[in-house]
mmCIF file of N, CA and C in Angstrom:
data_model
loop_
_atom_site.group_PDB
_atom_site.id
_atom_site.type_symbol
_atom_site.label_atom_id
_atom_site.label_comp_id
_atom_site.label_asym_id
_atom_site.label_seq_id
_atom_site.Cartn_x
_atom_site.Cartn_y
_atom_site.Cartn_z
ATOM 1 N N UNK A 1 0.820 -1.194 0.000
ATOM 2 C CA UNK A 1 0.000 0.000 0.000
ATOM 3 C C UNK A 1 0.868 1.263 0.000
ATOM 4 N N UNK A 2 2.378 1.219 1.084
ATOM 5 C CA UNK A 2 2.668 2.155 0.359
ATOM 6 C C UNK A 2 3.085 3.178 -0.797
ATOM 7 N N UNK A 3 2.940 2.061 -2.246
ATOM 8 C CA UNK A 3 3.495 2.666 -3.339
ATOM 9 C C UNK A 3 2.342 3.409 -3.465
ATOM 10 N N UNK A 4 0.935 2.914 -3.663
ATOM 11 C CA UNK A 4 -0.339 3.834 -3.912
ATOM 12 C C UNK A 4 -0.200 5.358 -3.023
ATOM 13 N N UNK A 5 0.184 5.298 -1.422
ATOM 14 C CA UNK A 5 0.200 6.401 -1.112
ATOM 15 C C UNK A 5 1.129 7.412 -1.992
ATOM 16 N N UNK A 6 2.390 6.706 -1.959
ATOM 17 C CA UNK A 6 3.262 7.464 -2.446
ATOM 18 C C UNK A 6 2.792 8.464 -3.920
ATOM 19 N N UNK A 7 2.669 7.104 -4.593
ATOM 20 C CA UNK A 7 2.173 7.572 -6.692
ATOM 21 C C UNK A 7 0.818 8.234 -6.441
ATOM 22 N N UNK A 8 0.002 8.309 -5.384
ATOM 23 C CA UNK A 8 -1.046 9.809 -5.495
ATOM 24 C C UNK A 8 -0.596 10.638 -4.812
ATOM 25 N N UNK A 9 0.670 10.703 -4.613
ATOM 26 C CA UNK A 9 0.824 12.368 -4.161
ATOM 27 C C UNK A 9 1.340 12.983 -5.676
ATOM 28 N N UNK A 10 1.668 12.127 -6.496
ATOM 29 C CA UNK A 10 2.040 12.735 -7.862
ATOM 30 C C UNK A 10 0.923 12.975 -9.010
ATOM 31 N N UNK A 11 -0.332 12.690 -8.392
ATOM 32 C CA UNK A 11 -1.454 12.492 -9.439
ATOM 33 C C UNK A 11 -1.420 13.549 -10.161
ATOM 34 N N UNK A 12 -1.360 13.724 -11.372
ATOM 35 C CA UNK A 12 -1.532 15.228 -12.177
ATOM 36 C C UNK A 12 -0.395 15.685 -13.140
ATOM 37 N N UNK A 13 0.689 15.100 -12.627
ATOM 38 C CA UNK A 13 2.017 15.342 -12.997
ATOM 39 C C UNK A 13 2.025 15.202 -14.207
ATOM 40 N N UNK A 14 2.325 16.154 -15.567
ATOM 41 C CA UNK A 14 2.344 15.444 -16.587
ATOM 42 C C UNK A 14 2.881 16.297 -17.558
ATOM 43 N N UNK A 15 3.825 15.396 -18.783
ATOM 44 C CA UNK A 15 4.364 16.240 -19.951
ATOM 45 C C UNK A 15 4.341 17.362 -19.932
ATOM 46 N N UNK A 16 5.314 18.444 -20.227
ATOM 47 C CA UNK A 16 5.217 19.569 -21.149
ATOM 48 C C UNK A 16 5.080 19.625 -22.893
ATOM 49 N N UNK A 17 4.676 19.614 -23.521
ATOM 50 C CA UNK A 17 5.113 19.482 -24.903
ATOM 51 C C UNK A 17 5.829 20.891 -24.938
ATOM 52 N N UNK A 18 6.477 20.535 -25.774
ATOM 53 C CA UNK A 18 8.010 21.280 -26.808
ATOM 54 C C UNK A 18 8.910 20.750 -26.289
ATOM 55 N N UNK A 19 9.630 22.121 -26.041
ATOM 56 C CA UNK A 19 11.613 21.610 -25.679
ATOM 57 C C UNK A 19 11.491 21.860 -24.368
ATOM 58 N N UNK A 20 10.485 22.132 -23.792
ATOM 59 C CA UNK A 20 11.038 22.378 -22.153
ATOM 60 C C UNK A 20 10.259 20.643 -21.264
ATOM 61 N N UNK A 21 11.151 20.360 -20.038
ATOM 62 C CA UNK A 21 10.701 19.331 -19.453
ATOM 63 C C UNK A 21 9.848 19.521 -18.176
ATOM 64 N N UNK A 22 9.111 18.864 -17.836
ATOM 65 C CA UNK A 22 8.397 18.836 -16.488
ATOM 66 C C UNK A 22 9.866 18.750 -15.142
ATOM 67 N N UNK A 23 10.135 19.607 -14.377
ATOM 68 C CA UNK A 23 10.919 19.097 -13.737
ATOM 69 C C UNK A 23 10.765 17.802 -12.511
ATOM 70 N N UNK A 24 9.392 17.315 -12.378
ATOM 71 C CA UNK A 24 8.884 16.526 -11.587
ATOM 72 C C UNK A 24 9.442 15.086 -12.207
ATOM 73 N N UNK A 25 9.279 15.428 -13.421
ATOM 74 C CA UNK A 25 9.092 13.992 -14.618
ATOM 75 C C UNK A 25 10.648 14.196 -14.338
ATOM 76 N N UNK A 26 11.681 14.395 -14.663
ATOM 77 C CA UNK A 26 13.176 14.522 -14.905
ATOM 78 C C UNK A 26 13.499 14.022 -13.452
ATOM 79 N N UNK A 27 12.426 14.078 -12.573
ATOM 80 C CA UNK A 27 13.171 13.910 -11.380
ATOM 81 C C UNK A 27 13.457 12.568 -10.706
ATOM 82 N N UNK A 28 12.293 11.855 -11.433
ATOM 83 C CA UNK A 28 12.039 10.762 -11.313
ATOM 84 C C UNK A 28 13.122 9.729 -12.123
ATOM 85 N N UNK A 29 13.820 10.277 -12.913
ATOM 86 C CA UNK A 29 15.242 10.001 -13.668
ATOM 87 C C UNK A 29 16.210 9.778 -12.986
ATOM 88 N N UNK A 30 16.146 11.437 -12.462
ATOM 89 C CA UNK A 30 17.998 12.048 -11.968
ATOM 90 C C UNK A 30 17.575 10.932 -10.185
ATOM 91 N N UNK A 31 16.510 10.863 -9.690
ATOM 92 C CA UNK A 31 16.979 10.093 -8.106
ATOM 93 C C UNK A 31 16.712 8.126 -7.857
ATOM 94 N N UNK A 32 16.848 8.092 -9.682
ATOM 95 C CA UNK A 32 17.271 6.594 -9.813
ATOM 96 C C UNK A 32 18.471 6.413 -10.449
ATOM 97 N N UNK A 33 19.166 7.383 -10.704
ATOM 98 C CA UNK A 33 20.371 7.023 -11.453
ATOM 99 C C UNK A 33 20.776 7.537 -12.813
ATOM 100 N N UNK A 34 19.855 8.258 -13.648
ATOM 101 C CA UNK A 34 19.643 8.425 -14.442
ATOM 102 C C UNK A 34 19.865 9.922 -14.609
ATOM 103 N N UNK A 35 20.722 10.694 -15.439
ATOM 104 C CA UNK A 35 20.712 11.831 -15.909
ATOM 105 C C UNK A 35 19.626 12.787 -16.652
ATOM 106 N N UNK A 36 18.335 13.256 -15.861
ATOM 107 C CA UNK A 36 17.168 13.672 -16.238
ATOM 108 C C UNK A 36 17.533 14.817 -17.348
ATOM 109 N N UNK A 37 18.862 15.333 -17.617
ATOM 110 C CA UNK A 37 19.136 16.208 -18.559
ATOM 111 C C UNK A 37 19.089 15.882 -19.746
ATOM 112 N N UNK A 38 19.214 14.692 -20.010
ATOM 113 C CA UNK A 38 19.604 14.055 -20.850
ATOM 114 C C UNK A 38 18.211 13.133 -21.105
ATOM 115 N N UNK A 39 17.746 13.081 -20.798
ATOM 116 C CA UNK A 39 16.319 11.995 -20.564
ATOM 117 C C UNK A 39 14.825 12.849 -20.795
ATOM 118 N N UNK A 40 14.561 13.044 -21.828
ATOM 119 C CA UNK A 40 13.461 14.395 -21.959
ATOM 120 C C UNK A 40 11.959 13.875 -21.260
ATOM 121 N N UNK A 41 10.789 14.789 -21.278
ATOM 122 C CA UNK A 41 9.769 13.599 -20.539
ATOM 123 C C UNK A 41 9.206 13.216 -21.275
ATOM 124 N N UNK A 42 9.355 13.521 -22.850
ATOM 125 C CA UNK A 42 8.877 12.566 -23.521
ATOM 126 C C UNK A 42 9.416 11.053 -23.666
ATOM 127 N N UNK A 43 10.193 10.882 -23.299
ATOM 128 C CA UNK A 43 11.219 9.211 -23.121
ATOM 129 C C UNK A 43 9.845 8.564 -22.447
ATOM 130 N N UNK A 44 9.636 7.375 -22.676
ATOM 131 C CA UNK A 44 8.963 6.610 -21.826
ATOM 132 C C UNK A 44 9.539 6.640 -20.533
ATOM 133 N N UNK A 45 8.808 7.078 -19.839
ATOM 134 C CA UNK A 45 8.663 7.160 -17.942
ATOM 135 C C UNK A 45 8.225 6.389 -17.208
ATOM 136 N N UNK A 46 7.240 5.186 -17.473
ATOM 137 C CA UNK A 46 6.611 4.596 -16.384
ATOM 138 C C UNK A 46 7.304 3.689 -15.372
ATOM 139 N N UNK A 47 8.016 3.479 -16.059
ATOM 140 C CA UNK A 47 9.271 2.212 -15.626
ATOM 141 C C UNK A 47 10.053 3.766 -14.568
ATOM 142 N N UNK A 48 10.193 4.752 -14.833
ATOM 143 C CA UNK A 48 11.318 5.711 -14.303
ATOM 144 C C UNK A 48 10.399 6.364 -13.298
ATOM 145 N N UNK A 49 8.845 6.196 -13.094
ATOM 146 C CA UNK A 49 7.993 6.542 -12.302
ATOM 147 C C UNK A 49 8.268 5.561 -11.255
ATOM 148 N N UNK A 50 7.685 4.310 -11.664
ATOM 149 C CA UNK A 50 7.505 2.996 -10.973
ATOM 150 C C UNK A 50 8.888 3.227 -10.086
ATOM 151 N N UNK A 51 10.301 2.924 -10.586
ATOM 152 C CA UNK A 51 11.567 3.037 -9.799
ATOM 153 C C UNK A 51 11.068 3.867 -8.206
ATOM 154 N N UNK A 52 11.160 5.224 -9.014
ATOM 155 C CA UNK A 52 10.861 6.320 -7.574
ATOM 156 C C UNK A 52 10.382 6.135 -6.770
ATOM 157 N N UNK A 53 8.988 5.626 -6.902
ATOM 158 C CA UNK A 53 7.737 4.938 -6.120
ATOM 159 C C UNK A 53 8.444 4.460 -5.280
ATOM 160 N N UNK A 54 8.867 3.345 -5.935
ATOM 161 C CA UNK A 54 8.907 2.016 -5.122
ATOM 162 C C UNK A 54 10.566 2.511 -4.011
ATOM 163 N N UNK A 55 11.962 3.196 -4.970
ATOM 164 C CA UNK A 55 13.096 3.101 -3.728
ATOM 165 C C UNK A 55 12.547 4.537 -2.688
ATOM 166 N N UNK A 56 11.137 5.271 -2.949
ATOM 167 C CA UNK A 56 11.168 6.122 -1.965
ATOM 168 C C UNK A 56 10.248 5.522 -1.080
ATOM 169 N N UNK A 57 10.023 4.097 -0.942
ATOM 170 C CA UNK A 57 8.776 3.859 -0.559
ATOM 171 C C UNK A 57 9.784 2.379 0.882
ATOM 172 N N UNK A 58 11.027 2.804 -0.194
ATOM 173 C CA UNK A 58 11.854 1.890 0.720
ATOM 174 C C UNK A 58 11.499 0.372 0.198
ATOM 175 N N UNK A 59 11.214 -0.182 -0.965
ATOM 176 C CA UNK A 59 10.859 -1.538 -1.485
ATOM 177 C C UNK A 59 12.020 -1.548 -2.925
ATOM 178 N N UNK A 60 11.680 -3.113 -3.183
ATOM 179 C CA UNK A 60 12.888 -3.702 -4.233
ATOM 180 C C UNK A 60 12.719 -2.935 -5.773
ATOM 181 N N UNK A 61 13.142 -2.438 -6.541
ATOM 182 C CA UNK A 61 12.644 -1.868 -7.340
ATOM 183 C C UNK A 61 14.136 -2.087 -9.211
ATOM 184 N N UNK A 62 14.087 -1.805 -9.950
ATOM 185 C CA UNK A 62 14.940 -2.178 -11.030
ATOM 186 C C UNK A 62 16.204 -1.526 -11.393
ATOM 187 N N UNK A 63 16.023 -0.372 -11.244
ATOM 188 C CA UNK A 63 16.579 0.591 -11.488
ATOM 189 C C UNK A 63 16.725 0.774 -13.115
ATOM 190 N N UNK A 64 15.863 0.144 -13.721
ATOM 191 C CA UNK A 64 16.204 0.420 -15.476
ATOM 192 C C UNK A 64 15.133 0.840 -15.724
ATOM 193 N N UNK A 65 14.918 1.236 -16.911
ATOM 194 C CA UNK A 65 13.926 1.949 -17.942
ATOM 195 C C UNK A 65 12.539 1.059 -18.752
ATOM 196 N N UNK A 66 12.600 -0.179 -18.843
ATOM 197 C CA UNK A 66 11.853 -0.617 -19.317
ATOM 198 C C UNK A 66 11.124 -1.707 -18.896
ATOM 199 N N UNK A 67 9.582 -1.223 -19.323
ATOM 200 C CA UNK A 67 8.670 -1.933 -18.071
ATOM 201 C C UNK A 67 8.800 -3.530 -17.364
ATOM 202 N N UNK A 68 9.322 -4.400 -18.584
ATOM 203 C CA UNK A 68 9.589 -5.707 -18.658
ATOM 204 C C UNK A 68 10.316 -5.822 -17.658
ATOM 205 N N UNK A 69 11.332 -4.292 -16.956
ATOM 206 C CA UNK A 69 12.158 -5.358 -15.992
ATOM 207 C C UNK A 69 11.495 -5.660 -15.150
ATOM 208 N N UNK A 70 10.579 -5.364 -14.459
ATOM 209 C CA UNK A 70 9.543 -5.593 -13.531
ATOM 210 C C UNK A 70 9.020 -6.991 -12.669
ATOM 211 N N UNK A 71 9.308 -7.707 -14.632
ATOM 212 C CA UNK A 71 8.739 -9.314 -14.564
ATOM 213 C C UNK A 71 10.433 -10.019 -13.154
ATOM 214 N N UNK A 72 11.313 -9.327 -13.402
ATOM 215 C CA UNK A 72 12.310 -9.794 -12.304
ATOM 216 C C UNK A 72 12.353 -9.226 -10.762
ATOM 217 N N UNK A 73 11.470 -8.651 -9.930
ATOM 218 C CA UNK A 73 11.442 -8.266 -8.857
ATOM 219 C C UNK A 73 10.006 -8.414 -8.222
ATOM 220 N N UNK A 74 10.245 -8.669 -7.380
ATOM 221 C CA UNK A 74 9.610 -9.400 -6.173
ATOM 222 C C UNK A 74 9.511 -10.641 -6.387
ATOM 223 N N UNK A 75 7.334 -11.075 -6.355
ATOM 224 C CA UNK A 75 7.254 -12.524 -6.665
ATOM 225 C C UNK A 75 5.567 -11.834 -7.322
ATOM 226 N N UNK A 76 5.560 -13.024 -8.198
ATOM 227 C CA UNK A 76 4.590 -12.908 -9.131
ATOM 228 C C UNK A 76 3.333 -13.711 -7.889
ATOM 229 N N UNK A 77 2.208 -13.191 -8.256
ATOM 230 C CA UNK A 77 0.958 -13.349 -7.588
ATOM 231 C C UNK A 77 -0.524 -13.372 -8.409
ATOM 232 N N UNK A 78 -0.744 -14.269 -8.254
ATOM 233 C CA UNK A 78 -2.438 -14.101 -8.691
ATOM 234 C C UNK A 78 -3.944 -13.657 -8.697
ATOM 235 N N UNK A 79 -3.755 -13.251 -7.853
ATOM 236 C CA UNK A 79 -4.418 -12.219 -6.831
ATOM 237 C C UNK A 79 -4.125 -11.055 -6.536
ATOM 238 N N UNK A 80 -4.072 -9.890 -6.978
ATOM 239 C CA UNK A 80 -3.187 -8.657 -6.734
ATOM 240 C C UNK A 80 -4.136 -8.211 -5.583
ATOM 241 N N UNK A 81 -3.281 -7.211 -4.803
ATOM 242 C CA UNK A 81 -3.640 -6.504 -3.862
ATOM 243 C C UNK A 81 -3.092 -5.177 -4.427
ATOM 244 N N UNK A 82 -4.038 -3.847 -3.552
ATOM 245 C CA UNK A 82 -3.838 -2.438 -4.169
ATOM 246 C C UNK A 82 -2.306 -2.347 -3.679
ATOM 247 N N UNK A 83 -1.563 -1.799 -4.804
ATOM 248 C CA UNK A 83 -0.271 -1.475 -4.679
ATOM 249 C C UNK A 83 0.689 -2.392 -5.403
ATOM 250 N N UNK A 84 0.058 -3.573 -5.510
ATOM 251 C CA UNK A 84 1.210 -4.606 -6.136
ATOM 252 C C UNK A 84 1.632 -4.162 -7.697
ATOM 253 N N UNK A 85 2.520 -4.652 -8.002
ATOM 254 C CA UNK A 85 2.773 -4.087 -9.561
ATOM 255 C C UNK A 85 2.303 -4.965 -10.447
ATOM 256 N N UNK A 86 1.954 -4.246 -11.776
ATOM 257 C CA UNK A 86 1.269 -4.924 -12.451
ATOM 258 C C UNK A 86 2.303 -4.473 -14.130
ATOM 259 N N UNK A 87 2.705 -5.575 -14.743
ATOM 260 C CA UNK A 87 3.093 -5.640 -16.362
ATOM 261 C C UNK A 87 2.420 -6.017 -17.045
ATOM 262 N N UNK A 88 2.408 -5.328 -18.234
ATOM 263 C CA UNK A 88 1.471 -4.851 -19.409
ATOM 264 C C UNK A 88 2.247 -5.084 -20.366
ATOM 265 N N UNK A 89 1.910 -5.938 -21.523
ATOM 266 C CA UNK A 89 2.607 -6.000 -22.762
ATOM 267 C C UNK A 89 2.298 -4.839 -23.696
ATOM 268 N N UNK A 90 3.032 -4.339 -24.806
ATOM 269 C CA UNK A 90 2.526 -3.610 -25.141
ATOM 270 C C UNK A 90 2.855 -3.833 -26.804
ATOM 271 N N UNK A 91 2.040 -3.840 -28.139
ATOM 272 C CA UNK A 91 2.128 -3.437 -29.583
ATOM 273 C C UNK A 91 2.139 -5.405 -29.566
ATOM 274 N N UNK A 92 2.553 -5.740 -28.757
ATOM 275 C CA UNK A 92 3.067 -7.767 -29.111
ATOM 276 C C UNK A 92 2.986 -8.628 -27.858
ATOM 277 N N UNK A 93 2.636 -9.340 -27.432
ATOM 278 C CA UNK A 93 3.133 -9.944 -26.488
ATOM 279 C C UNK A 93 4.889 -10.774 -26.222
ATOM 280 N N UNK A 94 5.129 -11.153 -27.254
ATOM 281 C CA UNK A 94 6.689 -10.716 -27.202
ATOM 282 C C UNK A 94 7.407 -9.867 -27.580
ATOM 283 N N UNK A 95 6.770 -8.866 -27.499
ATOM 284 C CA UNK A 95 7.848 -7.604 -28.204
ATOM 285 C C UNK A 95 8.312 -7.270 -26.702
ATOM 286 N N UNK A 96 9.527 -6.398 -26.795
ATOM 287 C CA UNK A 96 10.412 -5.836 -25.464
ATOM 288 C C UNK A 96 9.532 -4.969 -25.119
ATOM 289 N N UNK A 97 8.502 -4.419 -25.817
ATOM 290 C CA UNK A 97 7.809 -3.018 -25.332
ATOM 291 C C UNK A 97 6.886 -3.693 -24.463
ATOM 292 N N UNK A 98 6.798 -2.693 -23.166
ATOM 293 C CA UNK A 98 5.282 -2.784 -22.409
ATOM 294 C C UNK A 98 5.214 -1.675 -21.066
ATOM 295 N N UNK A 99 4.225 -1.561 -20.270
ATOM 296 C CA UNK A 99 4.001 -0.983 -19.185
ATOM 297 C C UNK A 99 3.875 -1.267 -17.488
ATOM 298 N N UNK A 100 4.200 -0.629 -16.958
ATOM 299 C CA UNK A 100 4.301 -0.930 -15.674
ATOM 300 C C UNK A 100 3.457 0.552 -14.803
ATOM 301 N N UNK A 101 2.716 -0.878 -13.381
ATOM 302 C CA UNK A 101 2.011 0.860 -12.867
ATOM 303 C C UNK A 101 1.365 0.113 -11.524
ATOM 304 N N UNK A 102 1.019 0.345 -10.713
ATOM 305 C CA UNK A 102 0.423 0.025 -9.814
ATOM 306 C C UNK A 102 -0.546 -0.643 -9.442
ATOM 307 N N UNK A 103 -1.200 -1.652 -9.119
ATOM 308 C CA UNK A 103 -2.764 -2.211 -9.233
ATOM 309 C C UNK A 103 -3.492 -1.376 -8.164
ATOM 310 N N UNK A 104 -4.599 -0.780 -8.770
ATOM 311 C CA UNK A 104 -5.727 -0.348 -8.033
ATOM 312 C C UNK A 104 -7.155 -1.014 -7.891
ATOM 313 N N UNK A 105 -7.645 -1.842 -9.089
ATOM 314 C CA UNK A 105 -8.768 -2.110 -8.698
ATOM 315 C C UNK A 105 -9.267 -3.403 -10.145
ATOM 316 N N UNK A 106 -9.759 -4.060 -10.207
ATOM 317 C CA UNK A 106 -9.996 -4.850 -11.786
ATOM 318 C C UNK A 106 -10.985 -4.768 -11.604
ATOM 319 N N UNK A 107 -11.951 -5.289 -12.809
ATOM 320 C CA UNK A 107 -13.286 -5.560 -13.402
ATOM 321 C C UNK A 107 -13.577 -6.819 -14.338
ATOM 322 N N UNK A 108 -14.401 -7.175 -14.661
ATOM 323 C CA UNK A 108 -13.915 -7.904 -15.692
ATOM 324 C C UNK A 108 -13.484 -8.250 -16.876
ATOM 325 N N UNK A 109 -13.350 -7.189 -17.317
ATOM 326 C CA UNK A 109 -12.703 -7.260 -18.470
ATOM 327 C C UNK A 109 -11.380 -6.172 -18.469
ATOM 328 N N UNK A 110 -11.487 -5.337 -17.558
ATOM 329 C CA UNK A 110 -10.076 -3.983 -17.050
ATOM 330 C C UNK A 110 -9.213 -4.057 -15.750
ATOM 331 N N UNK A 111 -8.152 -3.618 -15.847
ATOM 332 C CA UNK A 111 -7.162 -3.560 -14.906
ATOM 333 C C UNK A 111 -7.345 -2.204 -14.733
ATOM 334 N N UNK A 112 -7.288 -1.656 -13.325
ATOM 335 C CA UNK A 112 -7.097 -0.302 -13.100
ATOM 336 C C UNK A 112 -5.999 -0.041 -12.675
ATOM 337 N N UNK A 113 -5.215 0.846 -12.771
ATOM 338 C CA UNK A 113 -3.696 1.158 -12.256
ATOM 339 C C UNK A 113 -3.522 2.481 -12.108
ATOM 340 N N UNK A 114 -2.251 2.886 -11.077
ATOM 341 C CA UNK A 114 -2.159 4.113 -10.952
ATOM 342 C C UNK A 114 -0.595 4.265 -11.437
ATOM 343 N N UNK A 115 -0.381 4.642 -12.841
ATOM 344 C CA UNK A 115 1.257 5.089 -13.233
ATOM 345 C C UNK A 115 1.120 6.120 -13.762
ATOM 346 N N UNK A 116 2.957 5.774 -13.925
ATOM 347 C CA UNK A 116 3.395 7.547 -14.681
ATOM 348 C C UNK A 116 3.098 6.638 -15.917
ATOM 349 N N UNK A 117 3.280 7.826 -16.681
ATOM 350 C CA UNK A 117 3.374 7.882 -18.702
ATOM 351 C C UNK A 117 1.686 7.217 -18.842
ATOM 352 N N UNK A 118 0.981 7.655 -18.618
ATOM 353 C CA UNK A 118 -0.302 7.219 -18.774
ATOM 354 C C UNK A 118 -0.900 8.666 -19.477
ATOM 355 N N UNK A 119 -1.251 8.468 -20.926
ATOM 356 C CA UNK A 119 -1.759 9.125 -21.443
ATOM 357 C C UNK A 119 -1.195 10.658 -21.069
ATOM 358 N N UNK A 120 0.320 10.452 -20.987
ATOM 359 C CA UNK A 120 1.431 11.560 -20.793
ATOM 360 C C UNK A 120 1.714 12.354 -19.147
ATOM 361 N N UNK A 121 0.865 10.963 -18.090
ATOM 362 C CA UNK A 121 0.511 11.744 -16.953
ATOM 363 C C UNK A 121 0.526 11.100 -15.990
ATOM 364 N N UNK A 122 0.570 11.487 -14.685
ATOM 365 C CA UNK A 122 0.682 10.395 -13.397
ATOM 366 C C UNK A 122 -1.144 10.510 -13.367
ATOM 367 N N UNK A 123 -1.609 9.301 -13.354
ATOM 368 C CA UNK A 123 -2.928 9.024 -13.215
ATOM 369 C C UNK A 123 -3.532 7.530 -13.559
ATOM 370 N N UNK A 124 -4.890 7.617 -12.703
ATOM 371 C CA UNK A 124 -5.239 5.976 -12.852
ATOM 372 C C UNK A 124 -5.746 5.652 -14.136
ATOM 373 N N UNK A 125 -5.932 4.357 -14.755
ATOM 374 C CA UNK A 125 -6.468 3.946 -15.974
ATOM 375 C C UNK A 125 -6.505 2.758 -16.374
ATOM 376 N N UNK A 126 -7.071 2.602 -16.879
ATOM 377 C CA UNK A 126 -7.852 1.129 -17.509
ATOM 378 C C UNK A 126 -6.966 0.652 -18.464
ATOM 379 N N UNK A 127 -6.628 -0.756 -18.161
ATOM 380 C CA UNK A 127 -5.968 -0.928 -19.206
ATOM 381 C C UNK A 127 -6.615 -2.329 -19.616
ATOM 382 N N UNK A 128 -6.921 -3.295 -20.578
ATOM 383 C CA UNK A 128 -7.547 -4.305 -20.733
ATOM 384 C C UNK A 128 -6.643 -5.307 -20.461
ATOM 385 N N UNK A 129 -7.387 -6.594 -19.844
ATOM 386 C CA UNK A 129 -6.994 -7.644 -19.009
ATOM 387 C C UNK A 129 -6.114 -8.401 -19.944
ATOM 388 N N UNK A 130 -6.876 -8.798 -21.059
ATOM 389 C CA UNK A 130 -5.830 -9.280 -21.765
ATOM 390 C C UNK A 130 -4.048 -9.198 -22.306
ATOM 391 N N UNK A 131 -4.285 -7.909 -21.615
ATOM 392 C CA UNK A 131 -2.593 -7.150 -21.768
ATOM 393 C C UNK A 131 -1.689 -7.596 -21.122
ATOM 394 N N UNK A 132 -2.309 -8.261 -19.653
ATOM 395 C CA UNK A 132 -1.420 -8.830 -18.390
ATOM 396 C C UNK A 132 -0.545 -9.584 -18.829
ATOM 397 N N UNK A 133 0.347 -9.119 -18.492
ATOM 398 C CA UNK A 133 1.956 -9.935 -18.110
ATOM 399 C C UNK A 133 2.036 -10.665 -16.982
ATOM 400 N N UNK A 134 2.137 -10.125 -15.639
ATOM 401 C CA UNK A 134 1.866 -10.803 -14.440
ATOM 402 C C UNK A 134 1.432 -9.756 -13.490
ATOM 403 N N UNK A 135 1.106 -9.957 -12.618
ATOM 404 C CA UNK A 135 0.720 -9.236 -11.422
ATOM 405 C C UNK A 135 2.049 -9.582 -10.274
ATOM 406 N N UNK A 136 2.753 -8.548 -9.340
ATOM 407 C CA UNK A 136 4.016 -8.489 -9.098
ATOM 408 C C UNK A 136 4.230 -8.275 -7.230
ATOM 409 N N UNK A 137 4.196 -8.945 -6.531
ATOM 410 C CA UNK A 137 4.194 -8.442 -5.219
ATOM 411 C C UNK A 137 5.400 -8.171 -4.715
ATOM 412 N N UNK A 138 5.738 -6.920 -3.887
ATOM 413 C CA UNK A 138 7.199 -6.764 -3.137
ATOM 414 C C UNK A 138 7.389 -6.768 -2.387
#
């Protein structure tokens, strides 16, 4: 539960378009390791959201950029509880691309989650069930 507290104190947070960056979004870069100067907020973030969350939350977390690493930390679960992490394939089910974000709530046919890079923004959203990768406890 504490990643949910944590990722809604960021609810709202989101892109600048042009050349200038969100400094919130960059920040979430520069205090995993990552040179936010260099890292614009258009780069895929969720994976660089998720990180923050989770080492300010004091839990195991990747330290890389892409959502897949996800599938390697903690332990996979079938049953999610609010807060557990949840991977999302994304364009393929084996393609390297996908998403990472928080579990908040399912339905039956939707996953609800609370991540960054969601429709350019820290906020909850539906993503369809069929997308699941695994559900992730830490």
């Amino acid at each position: 539960m504490k990643t949910i507290e944590l990722a809604l104190t960021q609810i709202g947070t989101k892109e600048i378009p042009g050349r200038y960056d969100n400094p919130e979004i960059t920040k979430y870069f520069d205090e995993i390791g990552y040179d936010g100067t260099k890292l614009k907020d258009e780069t895929a973030w969720c994976s660089a959201f998720a990180n923050w969350v989770c080492k300010n939350a004091g839990l195991p977390y990747t330290s890389k950029l892409n959502a897949r690493s996800w599938l390697n930390v903690g332990e996979r679960v079938f049953s999610p509880e609010i807060g557990d992490v949840v991977v999302f394939w994304r364009e393929d089910p084996q393609s390297w691309k996908g998403h990472v974000a928080f579990f908040v709530r399912e339905t039956l046919d939707y996953i609800y989650v609370l991540g960054g890079n969601q429709n350019n923004q820290v906020k909850i959203s539906a993503y369809p069930k069929h997308r699941l990768l695994e559900y992730r406890r830490l």
